Coordinates of C-alpha atoms and ligand atoms in Angstrom, one line a residue:
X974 CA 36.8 -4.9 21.4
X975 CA 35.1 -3.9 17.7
X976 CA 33.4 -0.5 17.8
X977 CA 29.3 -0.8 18.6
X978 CA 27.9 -0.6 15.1
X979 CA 25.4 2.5 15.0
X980 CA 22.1 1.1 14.3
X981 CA 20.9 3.2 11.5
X982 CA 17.3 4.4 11.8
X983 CA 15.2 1.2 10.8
X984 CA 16.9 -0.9 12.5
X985 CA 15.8 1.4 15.7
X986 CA 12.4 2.0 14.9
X987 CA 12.2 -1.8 14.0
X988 CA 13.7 -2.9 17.6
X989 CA 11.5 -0.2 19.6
X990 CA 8.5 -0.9 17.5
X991 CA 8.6 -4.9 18.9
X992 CA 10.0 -4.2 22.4
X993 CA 7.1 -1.4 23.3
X994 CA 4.3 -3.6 21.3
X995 CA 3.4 -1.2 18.0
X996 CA 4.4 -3.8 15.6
X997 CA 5.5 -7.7 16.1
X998 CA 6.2 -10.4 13.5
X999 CA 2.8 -12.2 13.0
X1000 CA 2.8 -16.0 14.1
X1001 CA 6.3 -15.7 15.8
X1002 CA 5.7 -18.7 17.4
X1003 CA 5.8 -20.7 14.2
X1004 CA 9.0 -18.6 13.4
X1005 CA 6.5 -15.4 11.4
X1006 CA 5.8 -15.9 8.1
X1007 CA 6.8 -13.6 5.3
X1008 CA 7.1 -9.8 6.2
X1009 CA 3.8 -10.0 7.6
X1010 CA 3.1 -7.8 11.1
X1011 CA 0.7 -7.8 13.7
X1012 CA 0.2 -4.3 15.2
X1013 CA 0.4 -4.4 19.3
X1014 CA -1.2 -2.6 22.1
X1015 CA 0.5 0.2 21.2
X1016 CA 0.6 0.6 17.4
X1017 CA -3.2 -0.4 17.2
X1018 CA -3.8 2.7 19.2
X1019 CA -1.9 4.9 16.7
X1020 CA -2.7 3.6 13.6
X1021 CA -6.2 3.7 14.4
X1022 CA -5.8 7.7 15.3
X1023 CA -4.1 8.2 12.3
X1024 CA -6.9 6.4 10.3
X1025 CA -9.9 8.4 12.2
X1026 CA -7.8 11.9 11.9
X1027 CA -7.8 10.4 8.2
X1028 CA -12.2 9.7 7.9
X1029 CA -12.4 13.0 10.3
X1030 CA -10.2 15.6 8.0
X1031 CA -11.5 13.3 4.3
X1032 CA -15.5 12.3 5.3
X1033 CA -16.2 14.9 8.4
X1034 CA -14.7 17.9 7.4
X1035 CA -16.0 17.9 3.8
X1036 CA -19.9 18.2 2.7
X1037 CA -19.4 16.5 -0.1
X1038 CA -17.3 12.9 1.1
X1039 CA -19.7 10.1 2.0
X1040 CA -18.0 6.6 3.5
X1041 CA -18.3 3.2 2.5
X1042 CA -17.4 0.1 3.6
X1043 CA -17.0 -2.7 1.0
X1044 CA -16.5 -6.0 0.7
X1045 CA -12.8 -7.6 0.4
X1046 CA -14.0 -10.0 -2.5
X1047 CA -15.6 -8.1 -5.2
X1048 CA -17.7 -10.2 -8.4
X1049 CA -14.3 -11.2 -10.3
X1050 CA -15.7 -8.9 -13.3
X1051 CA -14.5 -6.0 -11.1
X1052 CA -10.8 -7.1 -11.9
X1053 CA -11.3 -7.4 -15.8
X1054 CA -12.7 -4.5 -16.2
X1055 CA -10.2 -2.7 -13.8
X1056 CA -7.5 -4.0 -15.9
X1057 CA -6.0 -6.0 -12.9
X1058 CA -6.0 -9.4 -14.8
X1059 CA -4.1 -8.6 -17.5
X1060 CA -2.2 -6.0 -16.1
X1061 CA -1.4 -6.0 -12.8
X1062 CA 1.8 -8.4 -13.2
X1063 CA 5.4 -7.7 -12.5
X1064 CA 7.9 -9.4 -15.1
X1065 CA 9.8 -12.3 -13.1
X1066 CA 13.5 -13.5 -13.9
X1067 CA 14.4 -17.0 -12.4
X1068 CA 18.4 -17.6 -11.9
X1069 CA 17.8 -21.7 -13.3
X1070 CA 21.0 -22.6 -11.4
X1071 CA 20.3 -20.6 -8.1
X1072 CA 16.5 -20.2 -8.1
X1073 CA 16.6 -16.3 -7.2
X1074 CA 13.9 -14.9 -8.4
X1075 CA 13.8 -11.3 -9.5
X1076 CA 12.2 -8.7 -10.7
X1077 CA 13.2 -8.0 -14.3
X1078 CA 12.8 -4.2 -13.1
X1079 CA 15.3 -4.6 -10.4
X1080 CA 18.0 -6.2 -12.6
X1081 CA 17.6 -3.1 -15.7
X1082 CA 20.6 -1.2 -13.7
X1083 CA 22.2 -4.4 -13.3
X1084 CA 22.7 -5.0 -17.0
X1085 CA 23.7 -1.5 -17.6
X1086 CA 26.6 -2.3 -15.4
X1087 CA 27.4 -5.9 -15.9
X1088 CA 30.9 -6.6 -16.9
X1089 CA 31.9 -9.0 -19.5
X1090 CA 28.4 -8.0 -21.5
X1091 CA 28.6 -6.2 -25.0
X1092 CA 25.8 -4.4 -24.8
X1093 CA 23.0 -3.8 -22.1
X1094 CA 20.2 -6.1 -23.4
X1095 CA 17.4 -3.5 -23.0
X1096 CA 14.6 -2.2 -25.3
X1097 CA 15.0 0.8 -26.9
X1098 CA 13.5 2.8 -24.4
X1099 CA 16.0 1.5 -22.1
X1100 CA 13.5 1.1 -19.3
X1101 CA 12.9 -3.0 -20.0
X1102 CA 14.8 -6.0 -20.4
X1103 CA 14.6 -7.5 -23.9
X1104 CA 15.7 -11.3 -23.5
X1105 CA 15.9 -11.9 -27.2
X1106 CA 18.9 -9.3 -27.3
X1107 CA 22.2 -11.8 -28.3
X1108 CA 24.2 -10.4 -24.9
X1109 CA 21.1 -11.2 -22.6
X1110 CA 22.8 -14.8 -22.2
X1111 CA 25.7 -12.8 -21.1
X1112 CA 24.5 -11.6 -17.8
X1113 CA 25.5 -13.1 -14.9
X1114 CA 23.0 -14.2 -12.3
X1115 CA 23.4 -10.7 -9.7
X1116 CA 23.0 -14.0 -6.9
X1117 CA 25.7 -16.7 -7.7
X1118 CA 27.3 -15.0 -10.7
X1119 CA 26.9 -17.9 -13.5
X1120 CA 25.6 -16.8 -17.5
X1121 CA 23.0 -18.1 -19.1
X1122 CA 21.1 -19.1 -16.5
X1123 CA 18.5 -16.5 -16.4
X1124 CA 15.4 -17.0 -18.0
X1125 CA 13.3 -14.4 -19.6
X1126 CA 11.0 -12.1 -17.9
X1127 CA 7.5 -14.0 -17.0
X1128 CA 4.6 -12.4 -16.1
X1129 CA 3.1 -12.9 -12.6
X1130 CA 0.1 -11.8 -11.6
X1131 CA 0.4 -9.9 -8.0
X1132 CA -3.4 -10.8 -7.1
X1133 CA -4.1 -13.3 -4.3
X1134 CA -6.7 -16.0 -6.2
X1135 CA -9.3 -18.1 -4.4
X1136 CA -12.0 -19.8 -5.0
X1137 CA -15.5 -19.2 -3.8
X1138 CA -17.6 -21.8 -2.4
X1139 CA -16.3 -25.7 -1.5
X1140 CA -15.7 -26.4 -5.5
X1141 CA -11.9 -25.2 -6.6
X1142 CA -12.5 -24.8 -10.3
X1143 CA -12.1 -22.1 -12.6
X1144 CA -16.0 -20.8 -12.5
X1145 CA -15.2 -20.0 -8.7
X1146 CA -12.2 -18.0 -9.0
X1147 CA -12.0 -15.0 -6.7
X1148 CA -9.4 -12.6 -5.7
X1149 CA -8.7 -10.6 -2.6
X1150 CA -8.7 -6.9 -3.4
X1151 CA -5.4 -5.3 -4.3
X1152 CA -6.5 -2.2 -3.5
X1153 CA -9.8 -0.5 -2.4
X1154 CA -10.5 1.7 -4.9
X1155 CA -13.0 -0.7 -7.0
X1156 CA -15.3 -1.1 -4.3
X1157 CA -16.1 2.3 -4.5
X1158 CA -16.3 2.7 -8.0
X1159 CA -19.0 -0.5 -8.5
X1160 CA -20.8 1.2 -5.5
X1161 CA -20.9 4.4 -7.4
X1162 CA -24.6 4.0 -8.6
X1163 CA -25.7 2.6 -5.4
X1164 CA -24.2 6.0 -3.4
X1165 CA -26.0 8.4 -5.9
X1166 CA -29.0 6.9 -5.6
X1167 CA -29.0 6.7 -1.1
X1168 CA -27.3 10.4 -0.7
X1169 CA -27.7 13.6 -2.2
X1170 CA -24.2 13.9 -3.1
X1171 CA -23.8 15.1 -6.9
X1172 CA -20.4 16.1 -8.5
X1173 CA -18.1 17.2 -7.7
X1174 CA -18.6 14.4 -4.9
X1175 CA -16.3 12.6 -2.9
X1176 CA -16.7 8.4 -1.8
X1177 CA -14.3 7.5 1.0
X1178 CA -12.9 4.0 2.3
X1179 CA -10.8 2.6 4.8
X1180 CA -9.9 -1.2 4.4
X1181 CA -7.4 -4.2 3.8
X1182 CA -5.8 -5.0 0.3
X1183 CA -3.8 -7.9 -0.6
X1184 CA -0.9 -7.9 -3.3
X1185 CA 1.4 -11.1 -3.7
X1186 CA 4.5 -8.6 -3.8
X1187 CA 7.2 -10.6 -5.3
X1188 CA 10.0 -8.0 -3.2
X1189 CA 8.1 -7.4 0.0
X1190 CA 10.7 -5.3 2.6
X1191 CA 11.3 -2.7 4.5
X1192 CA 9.8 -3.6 8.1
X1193 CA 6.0 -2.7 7.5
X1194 CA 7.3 -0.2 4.4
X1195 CA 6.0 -3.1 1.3
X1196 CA 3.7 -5.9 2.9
X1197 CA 1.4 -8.8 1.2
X1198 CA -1.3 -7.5 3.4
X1199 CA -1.7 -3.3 4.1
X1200 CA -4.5 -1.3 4.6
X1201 CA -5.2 1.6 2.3
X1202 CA -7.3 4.9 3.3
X1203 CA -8.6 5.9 -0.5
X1204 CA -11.0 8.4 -1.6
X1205 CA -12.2 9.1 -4.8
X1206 CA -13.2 12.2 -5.9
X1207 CA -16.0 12.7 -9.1
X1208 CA -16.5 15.3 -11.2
X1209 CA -17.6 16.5 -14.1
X1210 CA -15.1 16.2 -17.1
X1211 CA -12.9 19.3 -17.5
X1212 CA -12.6 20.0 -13.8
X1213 CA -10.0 17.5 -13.3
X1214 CA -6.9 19.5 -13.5
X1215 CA -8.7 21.9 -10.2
X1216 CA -9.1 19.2 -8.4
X1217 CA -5.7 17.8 -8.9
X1218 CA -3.9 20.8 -7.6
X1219 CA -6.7 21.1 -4.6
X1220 CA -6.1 17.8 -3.4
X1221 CA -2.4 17.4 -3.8
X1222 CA -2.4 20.9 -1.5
X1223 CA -5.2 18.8 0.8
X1224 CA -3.0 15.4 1.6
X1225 CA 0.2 17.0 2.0
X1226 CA -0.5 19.7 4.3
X1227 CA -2.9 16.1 6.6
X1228 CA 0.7 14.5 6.9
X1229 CA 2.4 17.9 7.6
X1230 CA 0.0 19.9 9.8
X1231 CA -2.1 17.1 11.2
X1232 CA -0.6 14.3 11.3
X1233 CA 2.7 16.2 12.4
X1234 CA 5.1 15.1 9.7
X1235 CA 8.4 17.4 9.4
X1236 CA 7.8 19.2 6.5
X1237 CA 11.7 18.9 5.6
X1238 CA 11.0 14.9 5.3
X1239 CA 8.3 15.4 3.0
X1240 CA 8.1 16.0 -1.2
X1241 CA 6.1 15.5 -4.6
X1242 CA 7.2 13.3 -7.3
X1243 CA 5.3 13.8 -10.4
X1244 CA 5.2 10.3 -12.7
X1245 CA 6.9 11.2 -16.0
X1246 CA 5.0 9.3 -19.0
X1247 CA 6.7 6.5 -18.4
X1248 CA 6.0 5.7 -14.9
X1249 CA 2.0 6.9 -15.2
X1250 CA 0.1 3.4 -14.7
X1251 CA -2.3 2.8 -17.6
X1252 CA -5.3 4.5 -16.6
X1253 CA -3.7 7.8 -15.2
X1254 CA -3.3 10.7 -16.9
X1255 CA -1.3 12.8 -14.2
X1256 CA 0.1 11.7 -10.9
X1257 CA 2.0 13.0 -7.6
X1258 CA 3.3 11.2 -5.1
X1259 CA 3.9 12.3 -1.9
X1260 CA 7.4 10.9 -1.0
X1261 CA 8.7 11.0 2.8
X1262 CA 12.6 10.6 3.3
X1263 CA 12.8 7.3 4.3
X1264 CA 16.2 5.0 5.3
X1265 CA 15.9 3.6 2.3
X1266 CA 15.8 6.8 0.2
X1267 CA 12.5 8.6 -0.4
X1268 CA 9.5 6.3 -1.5
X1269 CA 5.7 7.0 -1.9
X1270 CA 3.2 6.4 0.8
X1271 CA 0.5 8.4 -0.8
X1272 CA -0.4 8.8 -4.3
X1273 CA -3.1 11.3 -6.0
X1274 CA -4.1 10.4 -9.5
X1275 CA -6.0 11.8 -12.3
X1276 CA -7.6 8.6 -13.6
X1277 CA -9.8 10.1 -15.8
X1278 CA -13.3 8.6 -16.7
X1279 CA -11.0 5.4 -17.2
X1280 CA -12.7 3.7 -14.5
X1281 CA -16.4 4.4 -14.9
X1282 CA -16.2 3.8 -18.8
X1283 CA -14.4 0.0 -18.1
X1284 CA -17.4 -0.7 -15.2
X1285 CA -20.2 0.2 -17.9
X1286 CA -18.8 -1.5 -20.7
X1287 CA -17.7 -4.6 -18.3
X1288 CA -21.3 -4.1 -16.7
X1289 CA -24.0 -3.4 -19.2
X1290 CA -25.5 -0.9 -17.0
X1291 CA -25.2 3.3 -17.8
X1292 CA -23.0 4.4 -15.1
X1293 CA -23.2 8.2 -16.6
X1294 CA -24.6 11.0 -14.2
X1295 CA -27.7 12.3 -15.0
X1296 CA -27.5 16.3 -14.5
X1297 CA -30.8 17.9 -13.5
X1298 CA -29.9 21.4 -14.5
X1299 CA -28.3 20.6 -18.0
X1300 CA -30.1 18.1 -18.8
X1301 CA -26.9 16.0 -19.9
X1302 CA -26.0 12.8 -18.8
X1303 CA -21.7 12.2 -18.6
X1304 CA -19.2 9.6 -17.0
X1305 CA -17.7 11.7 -14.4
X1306 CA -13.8 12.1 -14.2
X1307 CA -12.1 10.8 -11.0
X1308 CA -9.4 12.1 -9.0
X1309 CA -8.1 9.7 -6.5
X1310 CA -6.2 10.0 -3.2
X1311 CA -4.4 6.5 -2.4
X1312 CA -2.8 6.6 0.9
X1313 CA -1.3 3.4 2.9
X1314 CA -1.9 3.7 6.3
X1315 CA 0.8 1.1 7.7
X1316 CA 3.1 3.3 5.3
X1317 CA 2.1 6.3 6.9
X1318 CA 2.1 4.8 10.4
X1319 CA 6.3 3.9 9.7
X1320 CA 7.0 7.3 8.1
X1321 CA 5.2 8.7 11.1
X1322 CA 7.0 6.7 13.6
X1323 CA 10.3 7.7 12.0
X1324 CA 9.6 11.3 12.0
X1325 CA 9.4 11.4 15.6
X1326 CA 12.5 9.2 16.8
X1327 CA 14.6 11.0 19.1
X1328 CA 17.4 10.9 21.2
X1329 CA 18.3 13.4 23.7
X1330 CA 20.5 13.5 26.8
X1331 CA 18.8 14.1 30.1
X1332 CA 20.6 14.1 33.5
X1333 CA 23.9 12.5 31.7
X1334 CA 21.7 9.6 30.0
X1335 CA 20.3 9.0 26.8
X1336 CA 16.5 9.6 26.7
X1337 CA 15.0 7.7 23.7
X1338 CA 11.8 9.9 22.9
X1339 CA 9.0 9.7 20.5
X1340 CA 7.9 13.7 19.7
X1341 CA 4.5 12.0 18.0
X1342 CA 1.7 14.4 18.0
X1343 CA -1.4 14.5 20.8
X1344 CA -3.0 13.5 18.1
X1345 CA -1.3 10.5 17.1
X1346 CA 0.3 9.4 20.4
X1347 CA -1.1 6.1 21.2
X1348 CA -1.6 7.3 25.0
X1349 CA -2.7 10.9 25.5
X1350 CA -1.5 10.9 29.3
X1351 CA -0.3 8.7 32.0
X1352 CA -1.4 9.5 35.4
X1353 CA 1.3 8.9 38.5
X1354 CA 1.5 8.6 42.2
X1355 CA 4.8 9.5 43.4
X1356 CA 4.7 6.9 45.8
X1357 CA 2.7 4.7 46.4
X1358 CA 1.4 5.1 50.0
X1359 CA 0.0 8.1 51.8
X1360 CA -3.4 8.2 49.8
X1361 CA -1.1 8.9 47.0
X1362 CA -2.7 6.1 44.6
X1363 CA -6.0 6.5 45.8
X1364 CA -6.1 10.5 44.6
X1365 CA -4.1 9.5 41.2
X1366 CA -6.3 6.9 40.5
X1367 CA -9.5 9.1 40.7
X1368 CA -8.3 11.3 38.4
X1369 CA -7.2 8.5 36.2
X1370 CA -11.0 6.7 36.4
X1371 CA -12.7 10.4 35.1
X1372 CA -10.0 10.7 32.5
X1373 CA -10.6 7.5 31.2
X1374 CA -13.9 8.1 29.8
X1375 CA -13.0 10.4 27.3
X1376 CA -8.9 9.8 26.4
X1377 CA -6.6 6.4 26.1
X1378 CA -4.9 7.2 29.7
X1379 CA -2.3 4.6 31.4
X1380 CA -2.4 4.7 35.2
X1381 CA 1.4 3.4 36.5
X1382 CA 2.5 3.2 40.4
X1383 CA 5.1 0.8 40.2
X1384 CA 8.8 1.7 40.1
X1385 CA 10.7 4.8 40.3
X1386 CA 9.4 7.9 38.8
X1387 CA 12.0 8.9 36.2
X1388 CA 11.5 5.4 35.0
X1389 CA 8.0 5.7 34.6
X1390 CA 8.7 9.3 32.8
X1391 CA 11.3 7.1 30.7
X1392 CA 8.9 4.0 29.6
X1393 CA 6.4 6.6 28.6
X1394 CA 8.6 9.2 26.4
X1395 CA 9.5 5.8 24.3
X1396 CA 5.9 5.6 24.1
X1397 CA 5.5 8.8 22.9
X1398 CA 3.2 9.9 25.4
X1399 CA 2.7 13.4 25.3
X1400 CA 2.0 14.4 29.3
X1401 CA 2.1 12.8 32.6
X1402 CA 0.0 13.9 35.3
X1403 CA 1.4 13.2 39.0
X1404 CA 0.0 13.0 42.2
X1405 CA 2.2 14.3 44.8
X1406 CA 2.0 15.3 48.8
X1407 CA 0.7 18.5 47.5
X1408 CA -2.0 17.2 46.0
X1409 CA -3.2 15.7 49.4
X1410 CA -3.3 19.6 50.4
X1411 CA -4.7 21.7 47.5
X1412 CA -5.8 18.7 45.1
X1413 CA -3.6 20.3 41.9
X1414 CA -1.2 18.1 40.2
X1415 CA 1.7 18.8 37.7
X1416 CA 1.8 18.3 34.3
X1417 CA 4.9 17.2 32.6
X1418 CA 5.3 18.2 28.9
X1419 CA 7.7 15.1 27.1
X1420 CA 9.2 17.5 24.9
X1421 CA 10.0 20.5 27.2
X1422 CA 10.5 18.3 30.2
X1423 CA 8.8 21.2 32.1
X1424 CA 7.2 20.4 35.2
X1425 CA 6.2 23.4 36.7
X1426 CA 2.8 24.0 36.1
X1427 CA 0.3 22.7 38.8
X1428 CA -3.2 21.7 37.7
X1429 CA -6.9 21.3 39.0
X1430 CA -8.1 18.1 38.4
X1431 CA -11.0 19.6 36.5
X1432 CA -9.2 21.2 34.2
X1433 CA -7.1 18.4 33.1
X1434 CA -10.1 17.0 30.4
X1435 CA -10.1 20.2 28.7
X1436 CA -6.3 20.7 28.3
X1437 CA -6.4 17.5 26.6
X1438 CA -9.3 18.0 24.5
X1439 CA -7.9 21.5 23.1
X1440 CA -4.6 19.0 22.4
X1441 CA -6.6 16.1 20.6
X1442 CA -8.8 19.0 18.5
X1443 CA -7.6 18.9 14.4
Ligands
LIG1793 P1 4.7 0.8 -5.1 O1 5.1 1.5 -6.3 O2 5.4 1.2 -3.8 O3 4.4 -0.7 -5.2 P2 2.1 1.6 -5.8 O4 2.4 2.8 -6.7 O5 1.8 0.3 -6.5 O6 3.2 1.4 -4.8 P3 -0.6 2.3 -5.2 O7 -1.2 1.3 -6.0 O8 -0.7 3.7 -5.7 O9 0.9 2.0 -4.9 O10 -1.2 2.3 -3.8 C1 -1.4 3.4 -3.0 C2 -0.7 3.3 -1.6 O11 -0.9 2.0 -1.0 C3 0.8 3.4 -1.7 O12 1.2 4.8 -1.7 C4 1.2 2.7 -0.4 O13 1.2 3.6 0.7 C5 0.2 1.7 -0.3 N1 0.8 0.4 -0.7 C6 0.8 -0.1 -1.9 N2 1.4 -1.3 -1.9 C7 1.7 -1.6 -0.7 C8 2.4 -2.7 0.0 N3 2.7 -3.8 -0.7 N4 2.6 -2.6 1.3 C9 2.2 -1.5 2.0 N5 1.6 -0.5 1.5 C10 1.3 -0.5 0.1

């Protein structure tokens, strides 16, 4: 018999993630369509916590972040002056015998290394393809392996287009966002003039953004659809660089000390000049070690007044901040913090995959965080006669009210322990004959497997509470 291929660790998460519900194909049905997910009973539950520790430690936490929540389809101006009409396009090659489409920055190390080519047919920075190069006609198509069939590099723009209203001509063109940061920054005005914020201010948003990736991959890693958890930060010119550092300090220690992200899985990359996007003049990423090597989920960028000065121009209208005490009116500077939430949500998921060996079987475990954990606790009879579900079910009716609790009475107990470490459920609560006697129940802790402790049913709300507290 061939040896059992070890599944590395996407492969895993990918399986566990659609047997226990946290994230299916969309329309499977039909067959899915496209690398797009729907999130399940239980990876709604913990993407949401992770998206409300997010608006808690970002638009709670500080006096100076207000929320919004904008629109998906912005006035189409938004996306000329943002630069995302011109520039938001990634360089397509099509193979004209094979129809494989790539993108021309994919095939750069492919050049480098093609045999039977004189010379790699780059630019002189070496970081682009240059088609008009005499050996570009020598590289074979990575796919079926013929020459001359590539064509150049095409641009193709990576916004969804629509059209508003029932007639499909050019007037009514519209575009889903592909990212969340311009509703923000055309709602600027509008938040100045409702709060008393003043810079240095903050304007925070949770929401859906749409990109036609041409590569999408990874499980739930690069999707067409995502949701992004941005906030951008104003403030007065010259006070960028301070809140650069204070915020790259501020969303790495959310994903290491809140969010519960091994601190040994997570790093910065800092752009070099020629990765910085157009508008930025500094950027970080913070990079988590995924299967596929380590990749952003989270980026914090010194944009400058780039943004602001594109709206008014764009606009007509002064977007500069009037300050009261110097009399001087200025287009505030913008740090931003860009973070994807289903991004997150995988590196998190991830992070806490374990296997351990309990009573000579495998126990697969996920060590998530109280705060994260999709259910907080699961409440058990041991069996289920003697009053037993009766007295468990009481205590799961009070919990209820405050936490995501799962009451379970069928089956054998280790099973139900089992079902709900893969769950990543952080403490089960059972009901045994003692209870019947002094009312206390045990608490079993998924990551010591300690059972010892006995309980008072009142007291059980407030354990959890201290648990859920960030
Ligand atoms: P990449 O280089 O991976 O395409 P990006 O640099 O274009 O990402 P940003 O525009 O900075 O990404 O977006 C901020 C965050 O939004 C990213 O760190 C990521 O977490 C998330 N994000 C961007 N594109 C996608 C996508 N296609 N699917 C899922 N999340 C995404």
């Amino acid at each position: 018999m061939a040896a059992k291929k070890k599944q590395g660790p996407m492969d895993v998460i990918v399986a566990l993630a659609k047997r226990r519900g946290f994230v299916m194909p969309t329309s499977e049905i039909y067959g899915g369509i496209g690398s797009s997910y729907d999130y399940g009973p239980l990876g709604i539950e913990m993407k949401r916590n992770i998206s409300n520790l997010w608006w808690k430690e970002m638009v709670h936490k500080h006096d100076n972040i207000v929320g919004i929540d904008s629109a998906i389809i912005y006035h189409p101006k938004t996306w000329e002056a943002s630069g995302h009409v011109d520039g938001f396009v990634d360089p397509l090659v099509d193979c004209k015998q094979c129809k494989t489409r790539f993108k021309a920055d994919d095939l750069i190390e492919h050049v480098k290394n093609a045999k039977g080519v004189d010379e790699a047919p780059l630019n002189p920075a070496g970081d682009s393809l240059n088609a008009d190069h005499p050996s570009y006609a020598q590289v074979p198509c990575p796919n079926c392996g013929n020459r001359g069939t590539l064509t150049p590099p095409r641009s193709f723009n990576l916004m969804f287009k629509t059209f508003m209203g029932p007639v499909e001509d050019s007037s009514n063109v519209v575009y889903l966002r592909p990212e969340t940061a311009q509703g923000i920054y055309v709602d600027y005005p509008q938040v100045l003039n409702v709060s008393r914020v003043r810079p240095p201010f903050g304007i925070a948003q949770i929401g859906k953004a749409f990109r036609n990736e041409i590569t999408p991959g990874n499980f739930i890693f690069r999707t067409r659809e995502f949701e992004q958890m941005e906030m951008q930060y104003f403030i007065e010119p010259g006070k960028d660089l301070e809140a650069m550092e204070y915020w790259k300090e501020a969303r790495m220690s959310f994903w290491r000390d809140t969010i519960g992200i091994k601190p040994e899985n997570l790093r910065f990359h800092e752009h070099s000049s020629t990765e910085l996007a157009h508008y930025a003049k500094s950027a970080f990423d913070i990079e988590y070690n995924f299967p596929m090597g380590w990749s952003e989920f989270e980026g914090i960028h010194n944009r400058t007044d780039f943004d602001l000065t594109r709206h008014q121009e764009y606009s007509g209208k002064d977007l500069r901040f009037f300050d009261d005490r110097t009399r001087e009116r200025y287009i505030p500077y913008i740090v931003e913090t860009s973070a994807g939430l289903n991004r997150g949500l995988l590196a998190t998921l991830l992070d806490a995959y374990d296997e351990d060996e309990v009573d000579g079987q495998t126990r697969v475990v996920l060590r998530l965080d109280p705060k994260v954990a999709p259910i907080t606790a699961a409440v058990f009879p041991l069996t289920k006669k003697d009053g037993l579900p009766e007295a468990a079910l009481d205590i799961y009716k009070d919990l209820k009210r405050d936490f995501n609790i799962f009451y379970d009475e069928t089956g054998n107990i280790g099973r139900r322990y089992r079902r709900q470490d893969e769950a990543g459920t952080p403490f089960c609560f059972t009901v045994d004959y003692q209870t019947l006697d002094d009312g206390t129940v045990t608490i079993r802790d998924r990551d010591t497997l300690e059972q010892a402790e006995r309980l008072k049913p009142e007291d059980l709300a407030g354990i959890l509470f201290n648990k859920l507290r960030s």
